[in-house]
Amino acid sequence: MNKALIVKIISKDYTIRLEDGSLKLASLAGKMRKGDHPVAGDIVDYRYINDRYIIQSYQKRKNYLIRPNLANIDQVIIVMSMQDPSFSYELCNRMIILIEYNDITPIICITKNDLSDPLEIYKIKSYYQKIGYQIFDTGSNDDADFLKDLLKDKVTVLCGQSGVGKSTLLNKIDPILNIKTQAISKALNRGKHTTRHVELYPEFGGLLADTPGFSSLDLTSVDKDVLASKITAFKPYIDGCRFLDCKHLNEPDCALKEALEKGLIPESFYATYKDLMQFLISGNIYGDRHRTLK
Ligand SMILES: Nc1nc2c(ncn2[C@@H]2O[C@H](COP(=O)(O)OP(=O)(O)OP(=O)(O)O)[C@@H](O)[C@H]2O)c(=O)[nH]1
Ligand SMILES: [Mg+2]
Ligand SMILES: [Zn+2]
């Protein structure tokens, strides 16, 4: 059977990208209409019958996000501005941890570097580079060409608070894409379109989602037994813990706590993990606003 990737779904119309890069309109085979439907980003098997493309099945997903509704995301670009809104380690750390939990690579992009002391940016970049994360910075006097290189061969989602400069970034790399995404967010804000759809646009050899992700962080299904093992900053150490099921909180002979004492992991990064774990255990660290756990 032939393989394709879903780039857009509107109602029952699936736009699929074939291996040669061409886009075709497809529909689901009758047997697929019940149960879980595929989403944008899904890799599907299709048949071409009587001039029609029919999706037969979708392949096992590498990962899946509800917002935006996408499968098989390779990376999330976390956009954080230096000012308006000001940079928050805690927010950035929390996003990193939750993105990695979903088996997606986080990449940090600092914006509005023109509004900040370069030393402050240097400190932030060292903080994240030291623990294994890619981080870039840009501003009104800089281009965003690093983004073009990052997109190649990947499925990418941008995330970040309102006002950090996501649209400005897109505008720098592709003004036409930016206009398309703006039209969608305006339509969504007015509430005219009840069915949200996500579209993956071909950009610089990869696919970029038009809808920002992680605007609210969903903690509903985080499994505290596996969280630490997925975090890049922790990976070099956790095999050294005495207990296989160490949560790295108060256990004896915890290699992660030792790394922390040696200054190999920033205290504040660990603190975000600890807060998150305590929330998962007790359900009230971030207050009722974030109480999405059942
Ligand atoms: N000084 C400065 N201002 C910037 C920079 N990037 C964006 N801005 C300004 O920040 C404001 C918000 O930028 P947007 O690109 O609209 O932010 P956004 O992330 O798309 O915001 P939402 O669409 O609300 O999520 C605008 O007034 C931009 O002109 C920058 O690098 N330097
Ligand atoms: Mg925007
Ligand atoms: Zn441990």
mmCIF file with all atom_site columns, C-alpha atoms in Angstrom, residues 54-152:
data_model
loop_
_atom_site.group_PDB
_atom_site.id
_atom_site.type_symbol
_atom_site.label_atom_id
_atom_site.label_alt_id
_atom_site.label_comp_id
_atom_site.label_asym_id
_atom_site.label_entity_id
_atom_site.label_seq_id
_atom_site.pdbx_PDB_ins_code
_atom_site.Cartn_x
_atom_site.Cartn_y
_atom_site.Cartn_z
_atom_site.occupancy
_atom_site.B_iso_or_equiv
_atom_site.pdbx_formal_charge
_atom_site.auth_seq_id
_atom_site.auth_comp_id
_atom_site.auth_asym_id
_atom_site.auth_atom_id
_atom_site.pdbx_PDB_model_num
ATOM 1  C CA . ILE A 1 54  ? -9.072 6.392  0.085  1.00 0.00 ? 54  ILE A CA 1
ATOM 2  C CA . ILE A 1 55  ? -7.310 6.300  3.449  1.00 0.00 ? 55  ILE A CA 1
ATOM 3  C CA . GLN A 1 56  ? -7.193 2.731  4.732  1.00 0.00 ? 56  GLN A CA 1
ATOM 4  C CA . SER A 1 57  ? -5.401 3.092  8.063  1.00 0.00 ? 57  SER A CA 1
ATOM 5  C CA . TYR A 1 58  ? -2.978 5.284  9.957  1.00 0.00 ? 58  TYR A CA 1
ATOM 6  C CA . GLN A 1 59  ? 0.322  4.224  11.403 1.00 0.00 ? 59  GLN A CA 1
ATOM 7  C CA . LYS A 1 60  ? 1.364  4.091  15.016 1.00 0.00 ? 60  LYS A CA 1
ATOM 8  C CA . ARG A 1 61  ? 2.046  7.621  16.268 1.00 0.00 ? 61  ARG A CA 1
ATOM 9  C CA . LYS A 1 62  ? 5.316  8.844  17.657 1.00 0.00 ? 62  LYS A CA 1
ATOM 10 C CA . ASN A 1 63  ? 3.328  11.353 19.711 1.00 0.00 ? 63  ASN A CA 1
ATOM 11 C CA . TYR A 1 64  ? -0.006 13.128 19.771 1.00 0.00 ? 64  TYR A CA 1
ATOM 12 C CA . LEU A 1 65  ? -1.129 16.556 20.941 1.00 0.00 ? 65  LEU A CA 1
ATOM 13 C CA . ILE A 1 66  ? -4.686 17.664 21.545 1.00 0.00 ? 66  ILE A CA 1
ATOM 14 C CA . ARG A 1 67  ? -3.904 21.383 21.132 1.00 0.00 ? 67  ARG A CA 1
ATOM 15 C CA . PRO A 1 68  ? -3.082 21.807 18.352 1.00 0.00 ? 68  PRO A CA 1
ATOM 16 C CA . ASN A 1 69  ? -4.592 18.521 17.213 1.00 0.00 ? 69  ASN A CA 1
ATOM 17 C CA . LEU A 1 70  ? -1.539 16.955 15.627 1.00 0.00 ? 70  LEU A CA 1
ATOM 18 C CA . ALA A 1 71  ? 0.394  13.698 15.518 1.00 0.00 ? 71  ALA A CA 1
ATOM 19 C CA . ASN A 1 72  ? 4.062  12.924 14.926 1.00 0.00 ? 72  ASN A CA 1
ATOM 20 C CA . ILE A 1 73  ? 5.461  16.318 15.869 1.00 0.00 ? 73  ILE A CA 1
ATOM 21 C CA . ASP A 1 74  ? 9.242  16.447 15.785 1.00 0.00 ? 74  ASP A CA 1
ATOM 22 C CA . GLN A 1 75  ? 9.843  19.734 17.544 1.00 0.00 ? 75  GLN A CA 1
ATOM 23 C CA . VAL A 1 76  ? 8.213  22.617 19.348 1.00 0.00 ? 76  VAL A CA 1
ATOM 24 C CA . ILE A 1 77  ? 9.841  26.029 19.155 1.00 0.00 ? 77  ILE A CA 1
ATOM 25 C CA . ILE A 1 78  ? 9.260  27.723 22.495 1.00 0.00 ? 78  ILE A CA 1
ATOM 26 C CA . VAL A 1 79  ? 9.116  31.449 21.788 1.00 0.00 ? 79  VAL A CA 1
ATOM 27 C CA . MET A 1 80  ? 9.991  33.588 24.820 1.00 0.00 ? 80  MET A CA 1
ATOM 28 C CA . SER A 1 81  ? 10.480 37.342 24.711 1.00 0.00 ? 81  SER A CA 1
ATOM 29 C CA . MET A 1 82  ? 12.938 39.248 26.896 1.00 0.00 ? 82  MET A CA 1
ATOM 30 C CA . GLN A 1 83  ? 10.379 42.009 27.580 1.00 0.00 ? 83  GLN A CA 1
ATOM 31 C CA . ASP A 1 84  ? 6.622  42.468 27.154 1.00 0.00 ? 84  ASP A CA 1
ATOM 32 C CA . PRO A 1 85  ? 6.110  39.793 28.397 1.00 0.00 ? 85  PRO A CA 1
ATOM 33 C CA . SER A 1 86  ? 9.369  39.408 30.290 1.00 0.00 ? 86  SER A CA 1
ATOM 34 C CA . PHE A 1 87  ? 11.385 36.216 30.217 1.00 0.00 ? 87  PHE A CA 1
ATOM 35 C CA . SER A 1 88  ? 10.370 33.585 32.773 1.00 0.00 ? 88  SER A CA 1
ATOM 36 C CA . TYR A 1 89  ? 12.661 30.663 33.524 1.00 0.00 ? 89  TYR A CA 1
ATOM 37 C CA . GLU A 1 90  ? 9.826  28.896 35.257 1.00 0.00 ? 90  GLU A CA 1
ATOM 38 C CA . LEU A 1 91  ? 7.474  29.101 32.308 1.00 0.00 ? 91  LEU A CA 1
ATOM 39 C CA . CYS A 1 92  ? 10.215 28.112 29.881 1.00 0.00 ? 92  CYS A CA 1
ATOM 40 C CA . ASN A 1 93  ? 11.250 25.162 32.052 1.00 0.00 ? 93  ASN A CA 1
ATOM 41 C CA . ARG A 1 94  ? 7.698  23.980 32.439 1.00 0.00 ? 94  ARG A CA 1
ATOM 42 C CA . MET A 1 95  ? 7.185  24.071 28.685 1.00 0.00 ? 95  MET A CA 1
ATOM 43 C CA . ILE A 1 96  ? 10.424 22.169 28.082 1.00 0.00 ? 96  ILE A CA 1
ATOM 44 C CA . ILE A 1 97  ? 9.472  19.452 30.549 1.00 0.00 ? 97  ILE A CA 1
ATOM 45 C CA . LEU A 1 98  ? 5.974  18.982 29.176 1.00 0.00 ? 98  LEU A CA 1
ATOM 46 C CA . ILE A 1 99  ? 7.136  19.025 25.575 1.00 0.00 ? 99  ILE A CA 1
ATOM 47 C CA . GLU A 1 100 ? 9.790  16.403 26.285 1.00 0.00 ? 100 GLU A CA 1
ATOM 48 C CA . TYR A 1 101 ? 7.236  14.375 28.182 1.00 0.00 ? 101 TYR A CA 1
ATOM 49 C CA . ASN A 1 102 ? 5.344  14.179 24.885 1.00 0.00 ? 102 ASN A CA 1
ATOM 50 C CA . ASP A 1 103 ? 8.453  12.851 23.106 1.00 0.00 ? 103 ASP A CA 1
ATOM 51 C CA . ILE A 1 104 ? 8.920  16.112 21.211 1.00 0.00 ? 104 ILE A CA 1
ATOM 52 C CA . THR A 1 105 ? 12.187 18.060 21.008 1.00 0.00 ? 105 THR A CA 1
ATOM 53 C CA . PRO A 1 106 ? 11.949 21.551 22.518 1.00 0.00 ? 106 PRO A CA 1
ATOM 54 C CA . ILE A 1 107 ? 13.953 24.384 20.970 1.00 0.00 ? 107 ILE A CA 1
ATOM 55 C CA . ILE A 1 108 ? 14.021 27.786 22.632 1.00 0.00 ? 108 ILE A CA 1
ATOM 56 C CA . CYS A 1 109 ? 13.802 30.991 20.662 1.00 0.00 ? 109 CYS A CA 1
ATOM 57 C CA . ILE A 1 110 ? 14.334 34.251 22.530 1.00 0.00 ? 110 ILE A CA 1
ATOM 58 C CA . THR A 1 111 ? 12.794 37.314 20.906 1.00 0.00 ? 111 THR A CA 1
ATOM 59 C CA . LYS A 1 112 ? 13.067 41.070 21.498 1.00 0.00 ? 112 LYS A CA 1
ATOM 60 C CA . ASN A 1 113 ? 16.792 40.860 22.255 1.00 0.00 ? 113 ASN A CA 1
ATOM 61 C CA . ASP A 1 114 ? 16.871 44.553 21.323 1.00 0.00 ? 114 ASP A CA 1
ATOM 62 C CA . LEU A 1 115 ? 14.948 45.284 24.530 1.00 0.00 ? 115 LEU A CA 1
ATOM 63 C CA . SER A 1 116 ? 17.435 43.564 26.806 1.00 0.00 ? 116 SER A CA 1
ATOM 64 C CA . ASP A 1 117 ? 20.907 43.739 28.245 1.00 0.00 ? 117 ASP A CA 1
ATOM 65 C CA . PRO A 1 118 ? 23.071 41.330 26.146 1.00 0.00 ? 118 PRO A CA 1
ATOM 66 C CA . LEU A 1 119 ? 24.555 39.937 29.342 1.00 0.00 ? 119 LEU A CA 1
ATOM 67 C CA . GLU A 1 120 ? 21.123 38.779 30.472 1.00 0.00 ? 120 GLU A CA 1
ATOM 68 C CA . ILE A 1 121 ? 20.618 36.970 27.161 1.00 0.00 ? 121 ILE A CA 1
ATOM 69 C CA . TYR A 1 122 ? 24.052 35.402 27.448 1.00 0.00 ? 122 TYR A CA 1
ATOM 70 C CA . LYS A 1 123 ? 23.132 34.083 30.905 1.00 0.00 ? 123 LYS A CA 1
ATOM 71 C CA . ILE A 1 124 ? 19.872 32.582 29.686 1.00 0.00 ? 124 ILE A CA 1
ATOM 72 C CA . LYS A 1 125 ? 21.552 30.953 26.712 1.00 0.00 ? 125 LYS A CA 1
ATOM 73 C CA . SER A 1 126 ? 24.312 29.435 28.839 1.00 0.00 ? 126 SER A CA 1
ATOM 74 C CA . TYR A 1 127 ? 21.754 28.135 31.334 1.00 0.00 ? 127 TYR A CA 1
ATOM 75 C CA . TYR A 1 128 ? 19.952 26.123 28.647 1.00 0.00 ? 128 TYR A CA 1
ATOM 76 C CA . GLN A 1 129 ? 22.948 25.139 26.537 1.00 0.00 ? 129 GLN A CA 1
ATOM 77 C CA . LYS A 1 130 ? 24.674 23.703 29.578 1.00 0.00 ? 130 LYS A CA 1
ATOM 78 C CA . ILE A 1 131 ? 21.822 21.254 30.133 1.00 0.00 ? 131 ILE A CA 1
ATOM 79 C CA . GLY A 1 132 ? 21.523 20.213 26.508 1.00 0.00 ? 132 GLY A CA 1
ATOM 80 C CA . TYR A 1 133 ? 18.931 22.443 24.879 1.00 0.00 ? 133 TYR A CA 1
ATOM 81 C CA . GLN A 1 134 ? 19.186 24.387 21.653 1.00 0.00 ? 134 GLN A CA 1
ATOM 82 C CA . ILE A 1 135 ? 18.519 28.095 22.098 1.00 0.00 ? 135 ILE A CA 1
ATOM 83 C CA . PHE A 1 136 ? 18.571 31.023 19.676 1.00 0.00 ? 136 PHE A CA 1
ATOM 84 C CA . ASP A 1 137 ? 17.921 34.725 20.011 1.00 0.00 ? 137 ASP A CA 1
ATOM 85 C CA . THR A 1 138 ? 16.609 37.349 17.672 1.00 0.00 ? 138 THR A CA 1
ATOM 86 C CA . GLY A 1 139 ? 15.158 40.842 17.740 1.00 0.00 ? 139 GLY A CA 1
ATOM 87 C CA . SER A 1 140 ? 14.087 43.763 15.652 1.00 0.00 ? 140 SER A CA 1
ATOM 88 C CA . ASN A 1 141 ? 17.618 44.201 14.281 1.00 0.00 ? 141 ASN A CA 1
ATOM 89 C CA . ASP A 1 142 ? 18.157 40.521 13.460 1.00 0.00 ? 142 ASP A CA 1
ATOM 90 C CA . ASP A 1 143 ? 16.840 38.049 10.939 1.00 0.00 ? 143 ASP A CA 1
ATOM 91 C CA . ALA A 1 144 ? 15.443 34.658 11.947 1.00 0.00 ? 144 ALA A CA 1
ATOM 92 C CA . ASP A 1 145 ? 17.284 32.537 9.420  1.00 0.00 ? 145 ASP A CA 1
ATOM 93 C CA . PHE A 1 146 ? 18.214 29.961 12.070 1.00 0.00 ? 146 PHE A CA 1
ATOM 94 C CA . LEU A 1 147 ? 14.525 29.034 11.995 1.00 0.00 ? 147 LEU A CA 1
ATOM 95 C CA . LYS A 1 148 ? 14.686 28.166 8.307  1.00 0.00 ? 148 LYS A CA 1
ATOM 96 C CA . ASP A 1 149 ? 17.488 25.692 8.965  1.00 0.00 ? 149 ASP A CA 1
ATOM 97 C CA . LEU A 1 150 ? 15.595 24.136 11.860 1.00 0.00 ? 150 LEU A CA 1
ATOM 98 C CA . LEU A 1 151 ? 12.486 23.411 9.809  1.00 0.00 ? 151 LEU A CA 1
ATOM 99 C CA . LYS A 1 152 ? 14.097 21.109 7.247  1.00 0.00 ? 152 LYS A CA 1
#
